[in-house]
Amino acid sequence: EVQLVESGGGLVQPGGSLRLSCAASGFTFSSYCMSWVRQTPGKGLEWVANIKQDGSEKYYMDSVKGRFTISRDNAKNSLYLQMNSLRAEDTAVYYCARGCRSFYWGQGTLVTVSS
Amino acid sequence: QSALTQPPSASGSPGQSVTISCTGTSSDVGGYNYVSWNQQHPGKAPKLIIYEVSKRPSGVPDRFSGSKSGNTASLTVSGLQAEDEADYYCSSYAGSNVVFGGGTKLTVL
């Protein structure tokens, strides 16, 4: 069974940083492109970033370029999202997802950016 | 404003069929056969129910079907059941990224 378990969310002040982690199991992690997708009540679902199987290619939504970094460790079956210079508008539930064209979803982790 | 356009709501009685549309452009829905549909119950994570326009993941009932014509994709739920009441989001590959619809709340009357 595919399992994706996110961690690392929480409350952070504007301008702060957080690192999200996603532990994958139930499939061959190194064979899959992986993504982060976020959900807010106001903007719905938003694709954030993706990374190819070997980490050689990474893509980001415009509003997080230069602030967020997606990475993976295939030996640890783990996906990461380093989020710097956080803004209030980054407040959302962040989902780890298997795939880059369609998604199998994790359960999500809440990130709240507020002073 | 979402990149893909979905009706905000849809409804049907148990046993009936309902179709939800998802309209994009030639840069997303019309340009790739990578349209997906995701079901989300309140307080839960989304669940993939259709991928690559019309394929169903293992375990998804065949009451759910997908199709595409031009820049518009559709999800049809046949034989509506109470547990189908949820939010439904379409998504489409758009080159190096994915775009989503704003979601449709399906109510089973």
mmCIF file with all atom_site columns, C-alpha atoms in Angstrom:
data_model
loop_
_atom_site.group_PDB
_atom_site.id
_atom_site.type_symbol
_atom_site.label_atom_id
_atom_site.label_alt_id
_atom_site.label_comp_id
_atom_site.label_asym_id
_atom_site.label_entity_id
_atom_site.label_seq_id
_atom_site.pdbx_PDB_ins_code
_atom_site.Cartn_x
_atom_site.Cartn_y
_atom_site.Cartn_z
_atom_site.occupancy
_atom_site.B_iso_or_equiv
_atom_site.pdbx_formal_charge
_atom_site.auth_seq_id
_atom_site.auth_comp_id
_atom_site.auth_asym_id
_atom_site.auth_atom_id
_atom_site.pdbx_PDB_model_num
ATOM 1   C CA . GLU A 1 1   ? 0.000   0.000  0.000   1.00 0.00 ? 1   GLU A CA 1
ATOM 2   C CA . VAL A 1 2   ? 1.299   3.428  -0.959  1.00 0.00 ? 2   VAL A CA 1
ATOM 3   C CA . GLN A 1 3   ? 1.974   5.519  2.151   1.00 0.00 ? 3   GLN A CA 1
ATOM 4   C CA . LEU A 1 4   ? 3.199   9.098  2.284   1.00 0.00 ? 4   LEU A CA 1
ATOM 5   C CA . VAL A 1 5   ? 3.632   10.648 5.719   1.00 0.00 ? 5   VAL A CA 1
ATOM 6   C CA . GLU A 1 6   ? 4.427   14.341 5.960   1.00 0.00 ? 6   GLU A CA 1
ATOM 7   C CA . SER A 1 7   ? 5.971   16.065 8.952   1.00 0.00 ? 7   SER A CA 1
ATOM 8   C CA . GLY A 1 8   ? 7.554   19.375 9.856   1.00 0.00 ? 8   GLY A CA 1
ATOM 9   C CA . GLY A 1 9   ? 4.600   21.726 9.639   1.00 0.00 ? 9   GLY A CA 1
ATOM 10  C CA . GLY A 1 10  ? 3.769   24.256 12.310  1.00 0.00 ? 10  GLY A CA 1
ATOM 11  C CA . LEU A 1 11  ? 3.505   27.920 13.192  1.00 0.00 ? 11  LEU A CA 1
ATOM 12  C CA . VAL A 1 12  ? 6.252   30.212 11.938  1.00 0.00 ? 12  VAL A CA 1
ATOM 13  C CA . GLN A 1 13  ? 6.657   33.971 11.814  1.00 0.00 ? 13  GLN A CA 1
ATOM 14  C CA . PRO A 1 14  ? 6.785   35.840 8.508   1.00 0.00 ? 14  PRO A CA 1
ATOM 15  C CA . GLY A 1 15  ? 10.317  35.691 7.130   1.00 0.00 ? 15  GLY A CA 1
ATOM 16  C CA . GLY A 1 16  ? 11.011  32.438 8.928   1.00 0.00 ? 16  GLY A CA 1
ATOM 17  C CA . SER A 1 17  ? 11.885  28.986 7.652   1.00 0.00 ? 17  SER A CA 1
ATOM 18  C CA . LEU A 1 18  ? 10.499  25.463 7.847   1.00 0.00 ? 18  LEU A CA 1
ATOM 19  C CA . ARG A 1 19  ? 11.587  22.136 6.406   1.00 0.00 ? 19  ARG A CA 1
ATOM 20  C CA . LEU A 1 20  ? 8.885   19.680 5.468   1.00 0.00 ? 20  LEU A CA 1
ATOM 21  C CA . SER A 1 21  ? 9.662   15.982 5.192   1.00 0.00 ? 21  SER A CA 1
ATOM 22  C CA . CYS A 1 22  ? 7.755   13.149 3.567   1.00 0.00 ? 22  CYS A CA 1
ATOM 23  C CA . ALA A 1 23  ? 8.449   9.505  4.374   1.00 0.00 ? 23  ALA A CA 1
ATOM 24  C CA . ALA A 1 24  ? 7.405   7.185  1.561   1.00 0.00 ? 24  ALA A CA 1
ATOM 25  C CA . SER A 1 25  ? 6.685   3.470  1.710   1.00 0.00 ? 25  SER A CA 1
ATOM 26  C CA . GLY A 1 26  ? 4.831   0.780  -0.194  1.00 0.00 ? 26  GLY A CA 1
ATOM 27  C CA . PHE A 1 27  ? 6.416   1.519  -3.572  1.00 0.00 ? 27  PHE A CA 1
ATOM 28  C CA . THR A 1 28  ? 9.824   1.931  -5.200  1.00 0.00 ? 28  THR A CA 1
ATOM 29  C CA . PHE A 1 29  ? 10.434  5.559  -4.279  1.00 0.00 ? 29  PHE A CA 1
ATOM 30  C CA . SER A 1 30  ? 13.385  6.037  -6.607  1.00 0.00 ? 30  SER A CA 1
ATOM 31  C CA . SER A 1 31  ? 11.221  5.149  -9.625  1.00 0.00 ? 31  SER A CA 1
ATOM 32  C CA . TYR A 1 32  ? 8.784   8.002  -9.204  1.00 0.00 ? 32  TYR A CA 1
ATOM 33  C CA . CYS A 1 33  ? 8.723   11.713 -9.830  1.00 0.00 ? 33  CYS A CA 1
ATOM 34  C CA . MET A 1 34  ? 7.471   13.433 -6.661  1.00 0.00 ? 34  MET A CA 1
ATOM 35  C CA . SER A 1 35  ? 5.602   16.649 -5.957  1.00 0.00 ? 35  SER A CA 1
ATOM 36  C CA . TRP A 1 36  ? 4.466   19.042 -3.261  1.00 0.00 ? 36  TRP A CA 1
ATOM 37  C CA . VAL A 1 37  ? 0.954   20.487 -3.549  1.00 0.00 ? 37  VAL A CA 1
ATOM 38  C CA . ARG A 1 38  ? -0.691  22.907 -1.135  1.00 0.00 ? 38  ARG A CA 1
ATOM 39  C CA . GLN A 1 39  ? -4.285  23.700 -0.292  1.00 0.00 ? 39  GLN A CA 1
ATOM 40  C CA . THR A 1 40  ? -5.761  26.879 1.099   1.00 0.00 ? 40  THR A CA 1
ATOM 41  C CA . PRO A 1 41  ? -9.392  27.733 1.713   1.00 0.00 ? 41  PRO A CA 1
ATOM 42  C CA . GLY A 1 42  ? -9.115  30.765 -0.523  1.00 0.00 ? 42  GLY A CA 1
ATOM 43  C CA . LYS A 1 43  ? -7.044  29.474 -3.439  1.00 0.00 ? 43  LYS A CA 1
ATOM 44  C CA . GLY A 1 44  ? -7.874  25.788 -3.393  1.00 0.00 ? 44  GLY A CA 1
ATOM 45  C CA . LEU A 1 45  ? -5.248  23.345 -4.588  1.00 0.00 ? 45  LEU A CA 1
ATOM 46  C CA . GLU A 1 46  ? -1.950  24.715 -5.895  1.00 0.00 ? 46  GLU A CA 1
ATOM 47  C CA . TRP A 1 47  ? 0.943   22.756 -7.325  1.00 0.00 ? 47  TRP A CA 1
ATOM 48  C CA . VAL A 1 48  ? 4.131   23.941 -5.595  1.00 0.00 ? 48  VAL A CA 1
ATOM 49  C CA . ALA A 1 49  ? 7.087   21.975 -6.942  1.00 0.00 ? 49  ALA A CA 1
ATOM 50  C CA . ASN A 1 50  ? 8.203   18.684 -8.392  1.00 0.00 ? 50  ASN A CA 1
ATOM 51  C CA . ILE A 1 51  ? 11.410  16.706 -8.704  1.00 0.00 ? 51  ILE A CA 1
ATOM 52  C CA . LYS A 1 52  ? 12.393  13.978 -11.139 1.00 0.00 ? 52  LYS A CA 1
ATOM 53  C CA . GLN A 1 53  ? 13.318  10.476 -10.055 1.00 0.00 ? 53  GLN A CA 1
ATOM 54  C CA . ASP A 1 54  ? 17.050  11.118 -9.794  1.00 0.00 ? 54  ASP A CA 1
ATOM 55  C CA . GLY A 1 55  ? 16.710  14.718 -8.618  1.00 0.00 ? 55  GLY A CA 1
ATOM 56  C CA . SER A 1 56  ? 18.215  16.066 -11.826 1.00 0.00 ? 56  SER A CA 1
ATOM 57  C CA . GLU A 1 57  ? 15.248  18.276 -12.682 1.00 0.00 ? 57  GLU A CA 1
ATOM 58  C CA . LYS A 1 58  ? 13.193  20.446 -10.350 1.00 0.00 ? 58  LYS A CA 1
ATOM 59  C CA . TYR A 1 59  ? 10.363  22.834 -11.137 1.00 0.00 ? 59  TYR A CA 1
ATOM 60  C CA . TYR A 1 60  ? 8.625   25.440 -8.974  1.00 0.00 ? 60  TYR A CA 1
ATOM 61  C CA . MET A 1 61  ? 5.562   27.650 -9.074  1.00 0.00 ? 61  MET A CA 1
ATOM 62  C CA . ASP A 1 62  ? 6.521   31.258 -9.726  1.00 0.00 ? 62  ASP A CA 1
ATOM 63  C CA . SER A 1 63  ? 5.622   32.603 -6.295  1.00 0.00 ? 63  SER A CA 1
ATOM 64  C CA . VAL A 1 64  ? 8.012   30.255 -4.464  1.00 0.00 ? 64  VAL A CA 1
ATOM 65  C CA . LYS A 1 65  ? 10.994  30.363 -6.834  1.00 0.00 ? 65  LYS A CA 1
ATOM 66  C CA . GLY A 1 66  ? 14.095  31.416 -4.958  1.00 0.00 ? 66  GLY A CA 1
ATOM 67  C CA . ARG A 1 67  ? 12.438  30.775 -1.587  1.00 0.00 ? 67  ARG A CA 1
ATOM 68  C CA . PHE A 1 68  ? 11.540  27.057 -1.619  1.00 0.00 ? 68  PHE A CA 1
ATOM 69  C CA . THR A 1 69  ? 13.803  24.133 -2.467  1.00 0.00 ? 69  THR A CA 1
ATOM 70  C CA . ILE A 1 70  ? 12.567  20.621 -3.202  1.00 0.00 ? 70  ILE A CA 1
ATOM 71  C CA . SER A 1 71  ? 14.943  17.702 -2.673  1.00 0.00 ? 71  SER A CA 1
ATOM 72  C CA . ARG A 1 72  ? 14.899  13.961 -2.176  1.00 0.00 ? 72  ARG A CA 1
ATOM 73  C CA . ASP A 1 73  ? 16.982  11.184 -0.660  1.00 0.00 ? 73  ASP A CA 1
ATOM 74  C CA . ASN A 1 74  ? 16.274  7.958  -2.506  1.00 0.00 ? 74  ASN A CA 1
ATOM 75  C CA . ALA A 1 75  ? 18.328  5.944  0.001   1.00 0.00 ? 75  ALA A CA 1
ATOM 76  C CA . LYS A 1 76  ? 15.983  7.116  2.754   1.00 0.00 ? 76  LYS A CA 1
ATOM 77  C CA . ASN A 1 77  ? 12.777  7.039  0.668   1.00 0.00 ? 77  ASN A CA 1
ATOM 78  C CA . SER A 1 78  ? 12.221  10.652 1.627   1.00 0.00 ? 78  SER A CA 1
ATOM 79  C CA . LEU A 1 79  ? 11.104  13.890 -0.007  1.00 0.00 ? 79  LEU A CA 1
ATOM 80  C CA . TYR A 1 80  ? 11.767  17.337 1.422   1.00 0.00 ? 80  TYR A CA 1
ATOM 81  C CA . LEU A 1 81  ? 10.659  20.931 0.988   1.00 0.00 ? 81  LEU A CA 1
ATOM 82  C CA . GLN A 1 82  ? 12.861  23.645 2.458   1.00 0.00 ? 82  GLN A CA 1
ATOM 83  C CA . MET A 1 83  ? 10.798  26.809 2.800   1.00 0.00 ? 83  MET A CA 1
ATOM 84  C CA . ASN A 1 84  ? 12.575  30.112 3.478   1.00 0.00 ? 84  ASN A CA 1
ATOM 85  C CA . SER A 1 85  ? 11.385  33.725 3.643   1.00 0.00 ? 85  SER A CA 1
ATOM 86  C CA . LEU A 1 86  ? 7.897   32.511 4.431   1.00 0.00 ? 86  LEU A CA 1
ATOM 87  C CA . ARG A 1 87  ? 4.939   34.815 3.844   1.00 0.00 ? 87  ARG A CA 1
ATOM 88  C CA . ALA A 1 88  ? 1.416   34.869 5.168   1.00 0.00 ? 88  ALA A CA 1
ATOM 89  C CA . GLU A 1 89  ? 0.167   33.706 1.783   1.00 0.00 ? 89  GLU A CA 1
ATOM 90  C CA . ASP A 1 90  ? 2.191   30.506 2.143   1.00 0.00 ? 90  ASP A CA 1
ATOM 91  C CA . THR A 1 91  ? -0.192  29.417 4.902   1.00 0.00 ? 91  THR A CA 1
ATOM 92  C CA . ALA A 1 92  ? -1.715  26.139 3.723   1.00 0.00 ? 92  ALA A CA 1
ATOM 93  C CA . VAL A 1 93  ? -1.899  22.413 4.162   1.00 0.00 ? 93  VAL A CA 1
ATOM 94  C CA . TYR A 1 94  ? 1.078   20.983 2.296   1.00 0.00 ? 94  TYR A CA 1
ATOM 95  C CA . TYR A 1 95  ? 0.710   17.575 0.672   1.00 0.00 ? 95  TYR A CA 1
ATOM 96  C CA . CYS A 1 96  ? 3.460   15.270 -0.452  1.00 0.00 ? 96  CYS A CA 1
ATOM 97  C CA . ALA A 1 97  ? 2.358   13.464 -3.610  1.00 0.00 ? 97  ALA A CA 1
ATOM 98  C CA . ARG A 1 98  ? 3.660   10.601 -5.696  1.00 0.00 ? 98  ARG A CA 1
ATOM 99  C CA . GLY A 1 99  ? 3.764   11.536 -9.338  1.00 0.00 ? 99  GLY A CA 1
ATOM 100 C CA . CYS A 1 100 ? 4.210   14.662 -11.406 1.00 0.00 ? 100 CYS A CA 1
ATOM 101 C CA . ARG A 1 101 ? 1.200   14.403 -13.719 1.00 0.00 ? 101 ARG A CA 1
ATOM 102 C CA . SER A 1 102 ? -1.331  12.792 -11.414 1.00 0.00 ? 102 SER A CA 1
ATOM 103 C CA . PHE A 1 103 ? -1.020  12.407 -7.688  1.00 0.00 ? 103 PHE A CA 1
ATOM 104 C CA . TYR A 1 104 ? -1.266  9.843  -4.957  1.00 0.00 ? 104 TYR A CA 1
ATOM 105 C CA . TRP A 1 105 ? -1.576  12.036 -1.864  1.00 0.00 ? 105 TRP A CA 1
ATOM 106 C CA . GLY A 1 106 ? -0.202  12.012 1.651   1.00 0.00 ? 106 GLY A CA 1
ATOM 107 C CA . GLN A 1 107 ? -2.327  13.147 4.581   1.00 0.00 ? 107 GLN A CA 1
ATOM 108 C CA . GLY A 1 108 ? -0.881  16.673 4.632   1.00 0.00 ? 108 GLY A CA 1
ATOM 109 C CA . THR A 1 109 ? 0.828   18.913 7.159   1.00 0.00 ? 109 THR A CA 1
ATOM 110 C CA . LEU A 1 110 ? -0.383  22.374 8.135   1.00 0.00 ? 110 LEU A CA 1
ATOM 111 C CA . VAL A 1 111 ? 1.922   25.358 7.776   1.00 0.00 ? 111 VAL A CA 1
ATOM 112 C CA . THR A 1 112 ? 0.778   28.598 9.376   1.00 0.00 ? 112 THR A CA 1
ATOM 113 C CA . VAL A 1 113 ? 2.732   31.776 8.755   1.00 0.00 ? 113 VAL A CA 1
ATOM 114 C CA . SER A 1 114 ? 1.684   34.414 11.253  1.00 0.00 ? 114 SER A CA 1
ATOM 115 C CA . SER A 1 115 ? 3.120   36.806 13.803  1.00 0.00 ? 115 SER A CA 1
ATOM 116 C CA . GLN B 2 1   ? -8.739  32.259 -9.734  1.00 0.00 ? 1   GLN B CA 1
ATOM 117 C CA . SER B 2 2   ? -7.993  28.689 -10.724 1.00 0.00 ? 2   SER B CA 1
ATOM 118 C CA . ALA B 2 3   ? -6.460  27.800 -14.056 1.00 0.00 ? 3   ALA B CA 1
ATOM 119 C CA . LEU B 2 4   ? -9.139  25.215 -14.839 1.00 0.00 ? 4   LEU B CA 1
ATOM 120 C CA . THR B 2 5   ? -12.834 26.062 -14.630 1.00 0.00 ? 5   THR B CA 1
ATOM 121 C CA . GLN B 2 6   ? -15.250 23.796 -12.795 1.00 0.00 ? 6   GLN B CA 1
ATOM 122 C CA . PRO B 2 7   ? -18.836 24.443 -11.746 1.00 0.00 ? 7   PRO B CA 1
ATOM 123 C CA . PRO B 2 8   ? -18.891 25.201 -8.004  1.00 0.00 ? 8   PRO B CA 1
ATOM 124 C CA . SER B 2 9   ? -21.650 22.721 -7.311  1.00 0.00 ? 9   SER B CA 1
ATOM 125 C CA . ALA B 2 10  ? -23.467 19.705 -8.716  1.00 0.00 ? 10  ALA B CA 1
ATOM 126 C CA . SER B 2 11  ? -26.128 17.430 -7.335  1.00 0.00 ? 11  SER B CA 1
ATOM 127 C CA . GLY B 2 12  ? -28.117 14.303 -7.998  1.00 0.00 ? 12  GLY B CA 1
ATOM 128 C CA . SER B 2 13  ? -30.334 11.763 -6.298  1.00 0.00 ? 13  SER B CA 1
ATOM 129 C CA . PRO B 2 14  ? -29.133 8.295  -5.291  1.00 0.00 ? 14  PRO B CA 1
ATOM 130 C CA . GLY B 2 15  ? -28.912 6.038  -8.319  1.00 0.00 ? 15  GLY B CA 1
ATOM 131 C CA . GLN B 2 16  ? -28.751 8.912  -10.789 1.00 0.00 ? 16  GLN B CA 1
ATOM 132 C CA . SER B 2 17  ? -25.769 10.004 -12.862 1.00 0.00 ? 17  SER B CA 1
ATOM 133 C CA . VAL B 2 18  ? -24.034 13.350 -12.671 1.00 0.00 ? 18  VAL B CA 1
ATOM 134 C CA . THR B 2 19  ? -21.335 14.869 -14.866 1.00 0.00 ? 19  THR B CA 1
ATOM 135 C CA . ILE B 2 20  ? -18.829 17.508 -13.768 1.00 0.00 ? 20  ILE B CA 1
ATOM 136 C CA . SER B 2 21  ? -16.952 19.531 -16.369 1.00 0.00 ? 21  SER B CA 1
ATOM 137 C CA . CYS B 2 22  ? -13.431 20.931 -16.282 1.00 0.00 ? 22  CYS B CA 1
ATOM 138 C CA . THR B 2 23  ? -12.462 23.509 -18.898 1.00 0.00 ? 23  THR B CA 1
ATOM 139 C CA . GLY B 2 24  ? -8.923  24.563 -19.636 1.00 0.00 ? 24  GLY B CA 1
ATOM 140 C CA . THR B 2 25  ? -6.936  25.574 -22.677 1.00 0.00 ? 25  THR B CA 1
ATOM 141 C CA . SER B 2 26  ? -4.810  24.022 -25.390 1.00 0.00 ? 26  SER B CA 1
ATOM 142 C CA . SER B 2 27  ? -1.814  24.505 -23.058 1.00 0.00 ? 27  SER B CA 1
ATOM 143 C CA . ASP B 2 28  ? -3.171  22.112 -20.469 1.00 0.00 ? 28  ASP B CA 1
ATOM 144 C CA . VAL B 2 29  ? -6.334  20.012 -20.864 1.00 0.00 ? 29  VAL B CA 1
ATOM 145 C CA . GLY B 2 30  ? -6.354  20.181 -24.642 1.00 0.00 ? 30  GLY B CA 1
ATOM 146 C CA . GLY B 2 31  ? -2.637  19.652 -25.060 1.00 0.00 ? 31  GLY B CA 1
ATOM 147 C CA . TYR B 2 32  ? -2.055  16.550 -22.964 1.00 0.00 ? 32  TYR B CA 1
ATOM 148 C CA . ASN B 2 33  ? -3.881  13.349 -22.082 1.00 0.00 ? 33  ASN B CA 1
ATOM 149 C CA . TYR B 2 34  ? -2.938  13.844 -18.443 1.00 0.00 ? 34  TYR B CA 1
ATOM 150 C CA . VAL B 2 35  ? -6.181  14.992 -16.872 1.00 0.00 ? 35  VAL B CA 1
ATOM 151 C CA . SER B 2 36  ? -6.853  13.677 -13.383 1.00 0.00 ? 36  SER B CA 1
ATOM 152 C CA . TRP B 2 37  ? -9.773  13.816 -10.991 1.00 0.00 ? 37  TRP B CA 1
ATOM 153 C CA . ASN B 2 38  ? -9.445  13.865 -7.226  1.00 0.00 ? 38  ASN B CA 1
ATOM 154 C CA . GLN B 2 39  ? -12.125 13.272 -4.615  1.00 0.00 ? 39  GLN B CA 1
ATOM 155 C CA . GLN B 2 40  ? -11.899 14.989 -1.237  1.00 0.00 ? 40  GLN B CA 1
ATOM 156 C CA . HIS B 2 41  ? -14.152 14.386 1.742   1.00 0.00 ? 41  HIS B CA 1
ATOM 157 C CA . PRO B 2 42  ? -14.292 17.053 4.477   1.00 0.00 ? 42  PRO B CA 1
ATOM 158 C CA . GLY B 2 43  ? -11.173 17.095 6.621   1.00 0.00 ? 43  GLY B CA 1
ATOM 159 C CA . LYS B 2 44  ? -9.471  14.427 4.518   1.00 0.00 ? 44  LYS B CA 1
ATOM 160 C CA . ALA B 2 45  ? -6.703  14.417 1.964   1.00 0.00 ? 45  ALA B CA 1
ATOM 161 C CA . PRO B 2 46  ? -7.609  14.278 -1.715  1.00 0.00 ? 46  PRO B CA 1
ATOM 162 C CA . LYS B 2 47  ? -7.844  10.833 -3.328  1.00 0.00 ? 47  LYS B CA 1
ATOM 163 C CA . LEU B 2 48  ? -7.010  10.077 -6.943  1.00 0.00 ? 48  LEU B CA 1
ATOM 164 C CA . ILE B 2 49  ? -10.002 8.561  -8.729  1.00 0.00 ? 49  ILE B CA 1
ATOM 165 C CA . ILE B 2 50  ? -9.179  9.143  -12.417 1.00 0.00 ? 50  ILE B CA 1
ATOM 166 C CA . TYR B 2 51  ? -5.840  9.642  -14.149 1.00 0.00 ? 51  TYR B CA 1
ATOM 167 C CA . GLU B 2 52  ? -4.765  10.025 -17.765 1.00 0.00 ? 52  GLU B CA 1
ATOM 168 C CA . VAL B 2 53  ? -8.288  11.211 -18.667 1.00 0.00 ? 53  VAL B CA 1
ATOM 169 C CA . SER B 2 54  ? -10.117 7.932  -18.170 1.00 0.00 ? 54  SER B CA 1
ATOM 170 C CA . LYS B 2 55  ? -8.067  5.411  -16.204 1.00 0.00 ? 55  LYS B CA 1
ATOM 171 C CA . ARG B 2 56  ? -9.101  4.291  -12.728 1.00 0.00 ? 56  ARG B CA 1
ATOM 172 C CA . PRO B 2 57  ? -6.630  3.372  -9.987  1.00 0.00 ? 57  PRO B CA 1
ATOM 173 C CA . SER B 2 58  ? -7.090  -0.012 -8.409  1.00 0.00 ? 58  SER B CA 1
ATOM 174 C CA . GLY B 2 59  ? -9.987  -0.008 -5.973  1.00 0.00 ? 59  GLY B CA 1
ATOM 175 C CA . VAL B 2 60  ? -11.914 2.884  -7.506  1.00 0.00 ? 60  VAL B CA 1
ATOM 176 C CA . PRO B 2 61  ? -15.428 1.754  -8.488  1.00 0.00 ? 61  PRO B CA 1
ATOM 177 C CA . ASP B 2 62  ? -16.274 1.706  -12.180 1.00 0.00 ? 62  ASP B CA 1
ATOM 178 C CA . ARG B 2 63  ? -19.136 4.065  -11.376 1.00 0.00 ? 63  ARG B CA 1
ATOM 179 C CA . PHE B 2 64  ? -16.517 6.778  -11.870 1.00 0.00 ? 64  PHE B CA 1
ATOM 180 C CA . SER B 2 65  ? -15.531 7.504  -15.457 1.00 0.00 ? 65  SER B CA 1
ATOM 181 C CA . GLY B 2 66  ? -13.640 10.248 -17.237 1.00 0.00 ? 66  GLY B CA 1
ATOM 182 C CA . SER B 2 67  ? -13.495 11.652 -20.735 1.00 0.00 ? 67  SER B CA 1
ATOM 183 C CA . LYS B 2 68  ? -12.130 14.590 -22.665 1.00 0.00 ? 68  LYS B CA 1
ATOM 184 C CA . SER B 2 69  ? -13.117 16.572 -25.735 1.00 0.00 ? 69  SER B CA 1
ATOM 185 C CA . GLY B 2 70  ? -10.915 19.409 -26.867 1.00 0.00 ? 70  GLY B CA 1
ATOM 186 C CA . ASN B 2 71  ? -10.149 21.678 -23.934 1.00 0.00 ? 71  ASN B CA 1
ATOM 187 C CA . THR B 2 72  ? -12.867 20.243 -21.678 1.00 0.00 ? 72  THR B CA 1
ATOM 188 C CA . ALA B 2 73  ? -12.654 17.155 -19.526 1.00 0.00 ? 73  ALA B CA 1
ATOM 189 C CA . SER B 2 74  ? -15.555 15.520 -17.737 1.00 0.00 ? 74  SER B CA 1
ATOM 190 C CA . LEU B 2 75  ? -16.077 13.259 -14.754 1.00 0.00 ? 75  LEU B CA 1
ATOM 191 C CA . THR B 2 76  ? -19.246 11.166 -14.678 1.00 0.00 ? 76  THR B CA 1
ATOM 192 C CA . VAL B 2 77  ? -20.443 9.495  -11.525 1.00 0.00 ? 77  VAL B CA 1
ATOM 193 C CA . SER B 2 78  ? -23.072 6.849  -12.269 1.00 0.00 ? 78  SER B CA 1
ATOM 194 C CA . GLY B 2 79  ? -25.362 5.189  -9.766  1.00 0.00 ? 79  GLY B CA 1
ATOM 195 C CA . LEU B 2 80  ? -24.826 7.942  -7.194  1.00 0.00 ? 80  LEU B CA 1
ATOM 196 C CA . GLN B 2 81  ? -24.314 6.773  -3.641  1.00 0.00 ? 81  GLN B CA 1
ATOM 197 C CA . ALA B 2 82  ? -24.367 8.753  -0.415  1.00 0.00 ? 82  ALA B CA 1
ATOM 198 C CA . GLU B 2 83  ? -20.625 8.294  0.050   1.00 0.00 ? 83  GLU B CA 1
ATOM 199 C CA . ASP B 2 84  ? -19.985 10.058 -3.265  1.00 0.00 ? 84  ASP B CA 1
ATOM 200 C CA . GLU B 2 85  ? -20.884 13.365 -1.612  1.00 0.00 ? 85  GLU B CA 1
ATOM 201 C CA . ALA B 2 86  ? -17.552 15.197 -1.619  1.00 0.00 ? 86  ALA B CA 1
ATOM 202 C CA . ASP B 2 87  ? -15.505 17.854 -3.372  1.00 0.00 ? 87  ASP B CA 1
ATOM 203 C CA . TYR B 2 88  ? -14.068 16.919 -6.755  1.00 0.00 ? 88  TYR B CA 1
ATOM 204 C CA . TYR B 2 89  ? -11.020 18.603 -8.246  1.00 0.00 ? 89  TYR B CA 1
ATOM 205 C CA . CYS B 2 90  ? -9.718  18.201 -11.759 1.00 0.00 ? 90  CYS B CA 1
ATOM 206 C CA . SER B 2 91  ? -6.081  18.720 -12.629 1.00 0.00 ? 91  SER B CA 1
ATOM 207 C CA . SER B 2 92  ? -4.044  18.736 -15.817 1.00 0.00 ? 92  SER B CA 1
ATOM 208 C CA . TYR B 2 93  ? -0.401  18.451 -16.676 1.00 0.00 ? 93  TYR B CA 1
ATOM 209 C CA . ALA B 2 94  ? 0.721   21.692 -18.353 1.00 0.00 ? 94  ALA B CA 1
ATOM 210 C CA . GLY B 2 95  ? 4.308   21.103 -19.401 1.00 0.00 ? 95  GLY B CA 1
ATOM 211 C CA . SER B 2 96  ? 6.505   21.161 -16.324 1.00 0.00 ? 96  SER B CA 1
ATOM 212 C CA . ASN B 2 97  ? 3.729   21.958 -13.851 1.00 0.00 ? 97  ASN B CA 1
ATOM 213 C CA . VAL B 2 98  ? 0.196   20.926 -12.977 1.00 0.00 ? 98  VAL B CA 1
ATOM 214 C CA . VAL B 2 99  ? -2.863  23.168 -12.855 1.00 0.00 ? 99  VAL B CA 1
ATOM 215 C CA . PHE B 2 100 ? -6.010  22.564 -10.846 1.00 0.00 ? 100 PHE B CA 1
ATOM 216 C CA . GLY B 2 101 ? -9.656  23.418 -11.065 1.00 0.00 ? 101 GLY B CA 1
ATOM 217 C CA . GLY B 2 102 ? -11.395 25.277 -8.278  1.00 0.00 ? 102 GLY B CA 1
ATOM 218 C CA . GLY B 2 103 ? -13.381 22.239 -7.211  1.00 0.00 ? 103 GLY B CA 1
ATOM 219 C CA . THR B 2 104 ? -16.989 21.107 -7.456  1.00 0.00 ? 104 THR B CA 1
ATOM 220 C CA . LYS B 2 105 ? -19.046 20.243 -4.406  1.00 0.00 ? 105 LYS B CA 1
ATOM 221 C CA . LEU B 2 106 ? -21.181 17.200 -5.250  1.00 0.00 ? 106 LEU B CA 1
ATOM 222 C CA . THR B 2 107 ? -24.311 16.856 -3.166  1.00 0.00 ? 107 THR B CA 1
ATOM 223 C CA . VAL B 2 108 ? -26.296 13.624 -3.085  1.00 0.00 ? 108 VAL B CA 1
ATOM 224 C CA . LEU B 2 109 ? -29.885 14.689 -2.509  1.00 0.00 ? 109 LEU B CA 1
#
